[in-house]
PDB file of C-alpha atoms and ligand atoms in Angstrom:
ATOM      1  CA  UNK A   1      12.851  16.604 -13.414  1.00  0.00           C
ATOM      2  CA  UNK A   2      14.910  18.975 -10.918  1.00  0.00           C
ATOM      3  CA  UNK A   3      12.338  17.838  -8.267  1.00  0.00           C
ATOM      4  CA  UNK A   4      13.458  14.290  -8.982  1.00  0.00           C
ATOM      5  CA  UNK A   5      16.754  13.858  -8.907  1.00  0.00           C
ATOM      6  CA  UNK A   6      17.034  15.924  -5.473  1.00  0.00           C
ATOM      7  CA  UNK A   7      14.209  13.603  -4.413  1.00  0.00           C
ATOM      8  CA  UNK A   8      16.597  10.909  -5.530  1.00  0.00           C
ATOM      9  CA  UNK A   9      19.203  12.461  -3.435  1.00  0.00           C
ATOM     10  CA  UNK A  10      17.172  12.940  -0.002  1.00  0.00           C
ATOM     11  CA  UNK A  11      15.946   9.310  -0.469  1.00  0.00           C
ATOM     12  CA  UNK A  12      19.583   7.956  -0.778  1.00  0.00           C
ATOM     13  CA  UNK A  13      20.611   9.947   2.070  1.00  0.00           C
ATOM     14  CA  UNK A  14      18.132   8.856   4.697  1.00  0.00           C
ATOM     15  CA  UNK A  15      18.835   4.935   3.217  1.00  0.00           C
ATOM     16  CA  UNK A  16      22.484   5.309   3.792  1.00  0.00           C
ATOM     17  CA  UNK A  17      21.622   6.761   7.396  1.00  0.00           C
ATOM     18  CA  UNK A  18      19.166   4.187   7.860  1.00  0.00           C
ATOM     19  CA  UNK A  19      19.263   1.966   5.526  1.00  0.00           C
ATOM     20  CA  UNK A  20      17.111  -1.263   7.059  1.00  0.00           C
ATOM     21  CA  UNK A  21      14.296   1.975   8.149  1.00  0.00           C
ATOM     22  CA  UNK A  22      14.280   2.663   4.374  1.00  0.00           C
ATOM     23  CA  UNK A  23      14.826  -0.654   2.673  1.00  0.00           C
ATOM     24  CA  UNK A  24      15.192   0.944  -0.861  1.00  0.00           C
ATOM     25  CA  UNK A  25      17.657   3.029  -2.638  1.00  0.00           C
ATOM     26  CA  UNK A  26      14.981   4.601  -4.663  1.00  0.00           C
ATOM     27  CA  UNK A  27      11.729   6.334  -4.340  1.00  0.00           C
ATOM     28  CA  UNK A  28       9.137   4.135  -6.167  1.00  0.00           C
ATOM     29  CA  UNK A  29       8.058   5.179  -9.622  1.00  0.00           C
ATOM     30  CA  UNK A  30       5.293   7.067 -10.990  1.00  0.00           C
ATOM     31  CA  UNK A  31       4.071   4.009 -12.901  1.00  0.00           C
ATOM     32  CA  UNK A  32       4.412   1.618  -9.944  1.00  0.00           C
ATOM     33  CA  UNK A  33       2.038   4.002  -7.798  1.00  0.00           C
ATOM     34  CA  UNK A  34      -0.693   3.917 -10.352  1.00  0.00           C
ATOM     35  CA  UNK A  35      -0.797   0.525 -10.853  1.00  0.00           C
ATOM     36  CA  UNK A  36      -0.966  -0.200  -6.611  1.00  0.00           C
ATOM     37  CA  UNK A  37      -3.350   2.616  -6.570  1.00  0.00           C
ATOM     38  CA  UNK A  38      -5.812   1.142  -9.277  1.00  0.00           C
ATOM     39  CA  UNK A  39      -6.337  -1.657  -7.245  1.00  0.00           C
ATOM     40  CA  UNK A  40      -8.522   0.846  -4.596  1.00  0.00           C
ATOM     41  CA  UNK A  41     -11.346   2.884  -5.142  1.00  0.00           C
ATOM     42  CA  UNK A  42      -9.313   6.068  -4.128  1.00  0.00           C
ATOM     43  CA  UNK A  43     -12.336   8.619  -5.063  1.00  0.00           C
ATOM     44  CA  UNK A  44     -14.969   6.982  -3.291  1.00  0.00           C
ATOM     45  CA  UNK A  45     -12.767   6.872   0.543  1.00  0.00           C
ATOM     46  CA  UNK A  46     -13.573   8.894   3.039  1.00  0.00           C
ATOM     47  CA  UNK A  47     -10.466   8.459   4.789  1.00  0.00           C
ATOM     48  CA  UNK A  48      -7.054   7.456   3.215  1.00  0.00           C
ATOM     49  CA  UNK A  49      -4.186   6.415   5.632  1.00  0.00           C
ATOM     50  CA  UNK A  50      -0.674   6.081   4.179  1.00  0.00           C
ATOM     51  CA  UNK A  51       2.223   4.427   6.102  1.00  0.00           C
ATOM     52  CA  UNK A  52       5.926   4.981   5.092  1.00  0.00           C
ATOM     53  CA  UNK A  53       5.776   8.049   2.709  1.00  0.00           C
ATOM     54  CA  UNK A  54       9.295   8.960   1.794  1.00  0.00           C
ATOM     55  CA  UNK A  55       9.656  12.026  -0.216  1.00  0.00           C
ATOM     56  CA  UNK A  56       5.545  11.548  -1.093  1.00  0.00           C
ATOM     57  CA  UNK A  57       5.305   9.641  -4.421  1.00  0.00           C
ATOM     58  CA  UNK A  58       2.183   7.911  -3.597  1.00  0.00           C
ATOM     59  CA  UNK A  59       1.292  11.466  -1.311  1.00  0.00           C
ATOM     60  CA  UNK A  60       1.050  13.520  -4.724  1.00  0.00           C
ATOM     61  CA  UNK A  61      -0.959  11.148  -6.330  1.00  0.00           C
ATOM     62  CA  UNK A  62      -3.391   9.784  -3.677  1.00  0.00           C
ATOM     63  CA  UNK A  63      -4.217  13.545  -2.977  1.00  0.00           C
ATOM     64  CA  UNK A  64      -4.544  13.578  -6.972  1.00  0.00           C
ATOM     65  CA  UNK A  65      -7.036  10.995  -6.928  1.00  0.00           C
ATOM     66  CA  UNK A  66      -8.824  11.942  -3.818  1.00  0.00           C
ATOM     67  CA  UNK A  67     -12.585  13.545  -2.999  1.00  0.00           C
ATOM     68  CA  UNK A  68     -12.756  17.242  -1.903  1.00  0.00           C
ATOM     69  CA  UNK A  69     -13.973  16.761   1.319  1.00  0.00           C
ATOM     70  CA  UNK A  70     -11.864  13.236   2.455  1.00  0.00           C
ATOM     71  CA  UNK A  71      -8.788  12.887   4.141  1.00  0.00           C
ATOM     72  CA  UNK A  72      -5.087  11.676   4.006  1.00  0.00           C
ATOM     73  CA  UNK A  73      -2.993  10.949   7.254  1.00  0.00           C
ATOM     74  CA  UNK A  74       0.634  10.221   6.441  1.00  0.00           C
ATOM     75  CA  UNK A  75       2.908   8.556   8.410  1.00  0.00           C
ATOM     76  CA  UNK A  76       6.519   8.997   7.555  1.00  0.00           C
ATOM     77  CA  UNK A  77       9.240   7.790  11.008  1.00  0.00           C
ATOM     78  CA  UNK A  78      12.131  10.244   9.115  1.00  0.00           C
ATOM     79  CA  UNK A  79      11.832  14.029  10.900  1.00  0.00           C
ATOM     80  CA  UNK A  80      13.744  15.075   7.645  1.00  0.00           C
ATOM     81  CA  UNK A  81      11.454  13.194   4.980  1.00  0.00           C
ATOM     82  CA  UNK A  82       8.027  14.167   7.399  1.00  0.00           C
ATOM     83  CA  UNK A  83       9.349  17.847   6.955  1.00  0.00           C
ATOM     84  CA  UNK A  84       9.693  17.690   3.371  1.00  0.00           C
ATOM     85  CA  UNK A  85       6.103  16.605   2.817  1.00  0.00           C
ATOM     86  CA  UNK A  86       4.811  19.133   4.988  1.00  0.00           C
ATOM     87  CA  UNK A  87       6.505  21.906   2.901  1.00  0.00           C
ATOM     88  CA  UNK A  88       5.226  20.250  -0.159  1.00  0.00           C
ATOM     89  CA  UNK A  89       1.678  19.872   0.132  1.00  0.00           C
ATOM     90  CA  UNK A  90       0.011  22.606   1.110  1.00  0.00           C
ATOM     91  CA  UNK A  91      -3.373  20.637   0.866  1.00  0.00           C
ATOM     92  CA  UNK A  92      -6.056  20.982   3.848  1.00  0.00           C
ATOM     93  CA  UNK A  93      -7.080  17.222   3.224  1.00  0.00           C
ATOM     94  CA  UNK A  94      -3.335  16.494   4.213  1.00  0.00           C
ATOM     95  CA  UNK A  95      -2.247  15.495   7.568  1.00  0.00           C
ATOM     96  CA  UNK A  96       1.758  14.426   7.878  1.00  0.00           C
ATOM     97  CA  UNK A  97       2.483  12.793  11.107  1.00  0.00           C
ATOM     98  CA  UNK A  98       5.642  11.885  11.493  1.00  0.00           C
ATOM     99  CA  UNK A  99       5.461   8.703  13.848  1.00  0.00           C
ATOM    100  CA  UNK A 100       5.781   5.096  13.625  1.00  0.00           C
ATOM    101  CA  UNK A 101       3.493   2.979  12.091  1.00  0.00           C
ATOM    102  CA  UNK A 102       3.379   1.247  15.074  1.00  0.00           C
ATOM    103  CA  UNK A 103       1.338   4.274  16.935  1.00  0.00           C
ATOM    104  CA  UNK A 104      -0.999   4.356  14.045  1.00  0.00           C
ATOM    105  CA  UNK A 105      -4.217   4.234  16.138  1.00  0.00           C
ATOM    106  CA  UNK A 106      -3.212   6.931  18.172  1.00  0.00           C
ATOM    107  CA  UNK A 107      -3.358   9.235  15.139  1.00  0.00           C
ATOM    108  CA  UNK A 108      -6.752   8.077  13.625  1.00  0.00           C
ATOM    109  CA  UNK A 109      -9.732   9.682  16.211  1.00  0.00           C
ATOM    110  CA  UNK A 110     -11.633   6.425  16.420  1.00  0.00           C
ATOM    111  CA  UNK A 111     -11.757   5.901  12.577  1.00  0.00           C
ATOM    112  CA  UNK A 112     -10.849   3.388  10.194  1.00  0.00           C
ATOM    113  CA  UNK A 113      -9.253   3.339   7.224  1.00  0.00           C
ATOM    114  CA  UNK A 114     -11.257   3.011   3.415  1.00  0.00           C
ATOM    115  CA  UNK A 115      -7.942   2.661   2.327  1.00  0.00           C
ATOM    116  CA  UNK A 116      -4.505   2.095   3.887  1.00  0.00           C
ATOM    117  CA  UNK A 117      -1.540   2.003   1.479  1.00  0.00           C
ATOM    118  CA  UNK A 118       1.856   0.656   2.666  1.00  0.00           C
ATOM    119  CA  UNK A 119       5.419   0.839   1.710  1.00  0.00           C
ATOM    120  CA  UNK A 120       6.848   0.419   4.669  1.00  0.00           C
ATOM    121  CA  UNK A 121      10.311  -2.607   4.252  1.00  0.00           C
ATOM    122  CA  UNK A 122       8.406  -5.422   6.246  1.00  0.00           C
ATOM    123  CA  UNK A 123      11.401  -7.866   5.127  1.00  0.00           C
ATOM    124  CA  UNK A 124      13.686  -6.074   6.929  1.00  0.00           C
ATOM    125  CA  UNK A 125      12.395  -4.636   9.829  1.00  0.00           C
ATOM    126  CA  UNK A 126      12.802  -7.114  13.040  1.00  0.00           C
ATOM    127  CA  UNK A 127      10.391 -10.021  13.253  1.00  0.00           C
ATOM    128  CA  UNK A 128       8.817  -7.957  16.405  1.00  0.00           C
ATOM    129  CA  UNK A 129       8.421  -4.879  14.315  1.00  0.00           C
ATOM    130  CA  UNK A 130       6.947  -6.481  11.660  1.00  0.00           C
ATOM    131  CA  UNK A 131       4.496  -8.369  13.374  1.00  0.00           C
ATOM    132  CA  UNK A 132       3.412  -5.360  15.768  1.00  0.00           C
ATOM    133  CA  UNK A 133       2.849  -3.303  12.343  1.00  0.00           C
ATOM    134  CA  UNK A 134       1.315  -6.423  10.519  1.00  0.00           C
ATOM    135  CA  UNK A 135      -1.069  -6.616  13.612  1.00  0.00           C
ATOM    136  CA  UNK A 136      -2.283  -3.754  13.359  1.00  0.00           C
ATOM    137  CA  UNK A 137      -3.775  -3.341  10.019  1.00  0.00           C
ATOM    138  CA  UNK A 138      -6.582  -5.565   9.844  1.00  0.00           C
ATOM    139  CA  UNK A 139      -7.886  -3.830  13.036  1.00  0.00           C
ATOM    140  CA  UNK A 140      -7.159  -0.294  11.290  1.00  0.00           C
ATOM    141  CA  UNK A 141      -9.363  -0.686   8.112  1.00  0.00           C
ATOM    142  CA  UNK A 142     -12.951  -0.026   7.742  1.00  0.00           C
ATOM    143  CA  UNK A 143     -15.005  -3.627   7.393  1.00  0.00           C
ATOM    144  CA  UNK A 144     -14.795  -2.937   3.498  1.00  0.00           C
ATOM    145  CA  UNK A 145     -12.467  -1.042   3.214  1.00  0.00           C
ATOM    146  CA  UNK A 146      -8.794  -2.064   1.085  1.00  0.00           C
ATOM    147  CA  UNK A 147      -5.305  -2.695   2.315  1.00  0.00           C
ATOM    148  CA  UNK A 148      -2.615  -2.184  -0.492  1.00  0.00           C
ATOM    149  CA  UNK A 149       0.702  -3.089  -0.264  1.00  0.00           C
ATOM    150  CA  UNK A 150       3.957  -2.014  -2.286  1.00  0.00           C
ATOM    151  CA  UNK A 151       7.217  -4.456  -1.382  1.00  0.00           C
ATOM    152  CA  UNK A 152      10.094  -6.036  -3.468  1.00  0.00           C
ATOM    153  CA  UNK A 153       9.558  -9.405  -2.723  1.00  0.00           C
ATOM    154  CA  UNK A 154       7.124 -11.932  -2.378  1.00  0.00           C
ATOM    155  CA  UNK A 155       7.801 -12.787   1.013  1.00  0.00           C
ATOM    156  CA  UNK A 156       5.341 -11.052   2.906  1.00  0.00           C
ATOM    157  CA  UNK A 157       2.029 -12.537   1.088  1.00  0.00           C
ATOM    158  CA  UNK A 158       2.003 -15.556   3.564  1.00  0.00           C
ATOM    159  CA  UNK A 159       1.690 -12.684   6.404  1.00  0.00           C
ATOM    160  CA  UNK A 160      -0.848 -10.631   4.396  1.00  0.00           C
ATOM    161  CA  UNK A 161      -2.360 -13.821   3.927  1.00  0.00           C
ATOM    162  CA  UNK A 162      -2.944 -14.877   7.245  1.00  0.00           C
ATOM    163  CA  UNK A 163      -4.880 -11.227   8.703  1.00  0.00           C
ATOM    164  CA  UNK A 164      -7.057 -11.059   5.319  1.00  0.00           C
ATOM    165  CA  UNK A 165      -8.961 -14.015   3.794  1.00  0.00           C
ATOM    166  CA  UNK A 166      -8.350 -12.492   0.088  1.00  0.00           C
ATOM    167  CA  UNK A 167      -5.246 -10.813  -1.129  1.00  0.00           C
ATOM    168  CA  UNK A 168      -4.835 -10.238  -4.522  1.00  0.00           C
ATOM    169  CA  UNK A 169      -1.390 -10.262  -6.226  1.00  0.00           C
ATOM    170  CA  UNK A 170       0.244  -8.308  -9.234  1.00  0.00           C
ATOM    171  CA  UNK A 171       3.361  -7.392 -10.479  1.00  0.00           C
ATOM    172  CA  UNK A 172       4.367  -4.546 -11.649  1.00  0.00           C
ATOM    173  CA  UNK A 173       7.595  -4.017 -13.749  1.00  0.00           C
ATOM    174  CA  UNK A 174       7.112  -0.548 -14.295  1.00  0.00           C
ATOM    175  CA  UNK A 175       9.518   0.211 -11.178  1.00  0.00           C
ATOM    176  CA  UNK A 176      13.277  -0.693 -10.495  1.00  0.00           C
ATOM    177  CA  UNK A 177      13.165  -3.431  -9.396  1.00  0.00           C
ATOM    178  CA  UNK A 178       9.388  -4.901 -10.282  1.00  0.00           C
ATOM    179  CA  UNK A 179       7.494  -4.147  -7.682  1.00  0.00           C
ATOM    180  CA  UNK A 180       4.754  -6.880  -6.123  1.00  0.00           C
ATOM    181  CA  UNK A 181       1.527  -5.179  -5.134  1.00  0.00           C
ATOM    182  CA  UNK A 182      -1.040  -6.665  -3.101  1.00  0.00           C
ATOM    183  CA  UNK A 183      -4.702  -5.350  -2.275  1.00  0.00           C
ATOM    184  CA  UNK A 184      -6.269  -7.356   0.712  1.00  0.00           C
ATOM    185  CA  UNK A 185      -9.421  -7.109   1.913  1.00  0.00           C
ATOM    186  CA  UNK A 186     -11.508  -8.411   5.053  1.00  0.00           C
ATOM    187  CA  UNK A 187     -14.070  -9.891   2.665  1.00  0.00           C
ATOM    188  CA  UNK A 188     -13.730 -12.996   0.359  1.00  0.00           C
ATOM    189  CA  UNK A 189     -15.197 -10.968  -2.902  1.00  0.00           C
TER     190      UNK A 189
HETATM  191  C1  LIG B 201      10.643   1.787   0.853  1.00  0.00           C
HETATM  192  S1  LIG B 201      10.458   3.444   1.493  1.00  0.00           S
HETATM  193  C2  LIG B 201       8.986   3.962   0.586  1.00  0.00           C
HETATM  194  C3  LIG B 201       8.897   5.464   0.456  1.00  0.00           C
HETATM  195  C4  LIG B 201       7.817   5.979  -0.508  1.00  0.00           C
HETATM  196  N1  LIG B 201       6.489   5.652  -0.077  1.00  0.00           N
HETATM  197  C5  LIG B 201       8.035   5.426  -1.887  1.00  0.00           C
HETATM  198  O1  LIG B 201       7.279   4.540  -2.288  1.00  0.00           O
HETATM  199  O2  LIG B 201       8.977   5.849  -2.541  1.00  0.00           O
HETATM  200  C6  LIG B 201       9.866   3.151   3.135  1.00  0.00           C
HETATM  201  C7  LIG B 201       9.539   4.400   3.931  1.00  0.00           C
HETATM  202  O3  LIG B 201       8.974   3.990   5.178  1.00  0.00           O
HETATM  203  C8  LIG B 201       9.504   4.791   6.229  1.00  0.00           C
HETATM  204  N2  LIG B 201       9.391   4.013   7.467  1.00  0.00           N
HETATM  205  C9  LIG B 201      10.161   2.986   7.868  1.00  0.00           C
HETATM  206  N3  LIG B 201       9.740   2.486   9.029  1.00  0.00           N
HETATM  207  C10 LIG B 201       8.642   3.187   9.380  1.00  0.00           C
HETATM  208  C11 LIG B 201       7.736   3.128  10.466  1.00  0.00           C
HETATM  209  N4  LIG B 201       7.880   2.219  11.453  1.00  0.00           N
HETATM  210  N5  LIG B 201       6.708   3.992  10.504  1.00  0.00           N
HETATM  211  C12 LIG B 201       6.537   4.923   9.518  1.00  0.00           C
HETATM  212  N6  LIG B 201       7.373   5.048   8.456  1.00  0.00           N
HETATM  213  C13 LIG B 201       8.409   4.187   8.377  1.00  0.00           C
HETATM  214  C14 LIG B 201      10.928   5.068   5.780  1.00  0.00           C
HETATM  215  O4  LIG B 201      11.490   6.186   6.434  1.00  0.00           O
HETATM  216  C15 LIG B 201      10.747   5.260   4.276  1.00  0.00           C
HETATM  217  O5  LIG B 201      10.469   6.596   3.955  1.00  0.00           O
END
């Protein structure tokens, strides 16, 4: 509970230093992760990239749900939040970069993602951002492997829609505010 509210606290303090980086006053809830992260077939990846992190809400449980012998690369841009989940998990299936999403290749050796989970604020980042980061992650997951995608509005599903021919869509309202989720895939099935 302690853990939390200072979470709470470090996440409201890099939004009001940053706030269109962050794009959220909270960290996303428990609830909300599980549902995104039922969509996937966490267990079975060999390789698990996450984009945006924050204070590691989906990092805790991905690693939860994870094989003994696959990996995690997290991406977090915030030094201070990139710290944090360096200190926190002291997991050897854990790697925290703290980069953009933009140099995501750069931190994968040649692989591709099983599964690539993103909460990164596409809606407000700048249309060049976006579509530089967008871009990119149809070229960094494996040929079936799942893209899923945690935002608070539905405006990014016509983007999703155009790198993946199937994205599936579901809301969850366990999360302030209700949360959309998307899984997209390369494959039609
Ligand atoms: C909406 S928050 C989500 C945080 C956490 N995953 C959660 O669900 O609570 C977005 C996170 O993405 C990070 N971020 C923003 N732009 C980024 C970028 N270009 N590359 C990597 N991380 C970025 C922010 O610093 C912030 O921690």
């Amino acid at each position: 509970m302690r853990e939390t509210l200072t979470d709470r606290f470090r996440f409201l303090r890099a939004f009001v230093a940053n706030p269109r980086q962050v794009g959220a006053i909270l960290p996303t809830s428990r609830w909300a992760v599980r549902d995104m992260l039922d969509l996937a077939d966490v267990p079975r990846a060999d390789l698990v990239v996450e984009l945006g992190a924050g204070t590691g809400v989906q990092t805790g449980e991905i690693l939860a749900r994870l094989g003994p012998n696959a990996r995690l690369v997290s991406l977090e841009i915030d030094p201070d939040l990139a710290k944090l989940l360096d200190e926190r998990y002291d997991d050897p299936r854990l790697q925290v970069v703290c980069d953009s999403a933009e140099n995501l290749d750069a931190h994968l050796g040649g692989k591709r993602a099983d599964v690539l989970v993103s909460a990164l604020p596409y809606t407000s980042f700048d249309a060049g951002l976006r579509r530089r980061v967008l871009d990119l992650l149809p070229v960094a997951l494996a040929p079936q492997g799942v893209l899923l995608v945690i935002q608070y509005s539905p405006l990014i599903r016509r983007e999703l829609r155009r790198r993946f021919p199937s994205v599936q869509q579901k809301i969850t309202p366990w999360n302030v505010p209700p949360a959309f989720l998307y899984a997209c895939r390369a494959g039609t099935s």
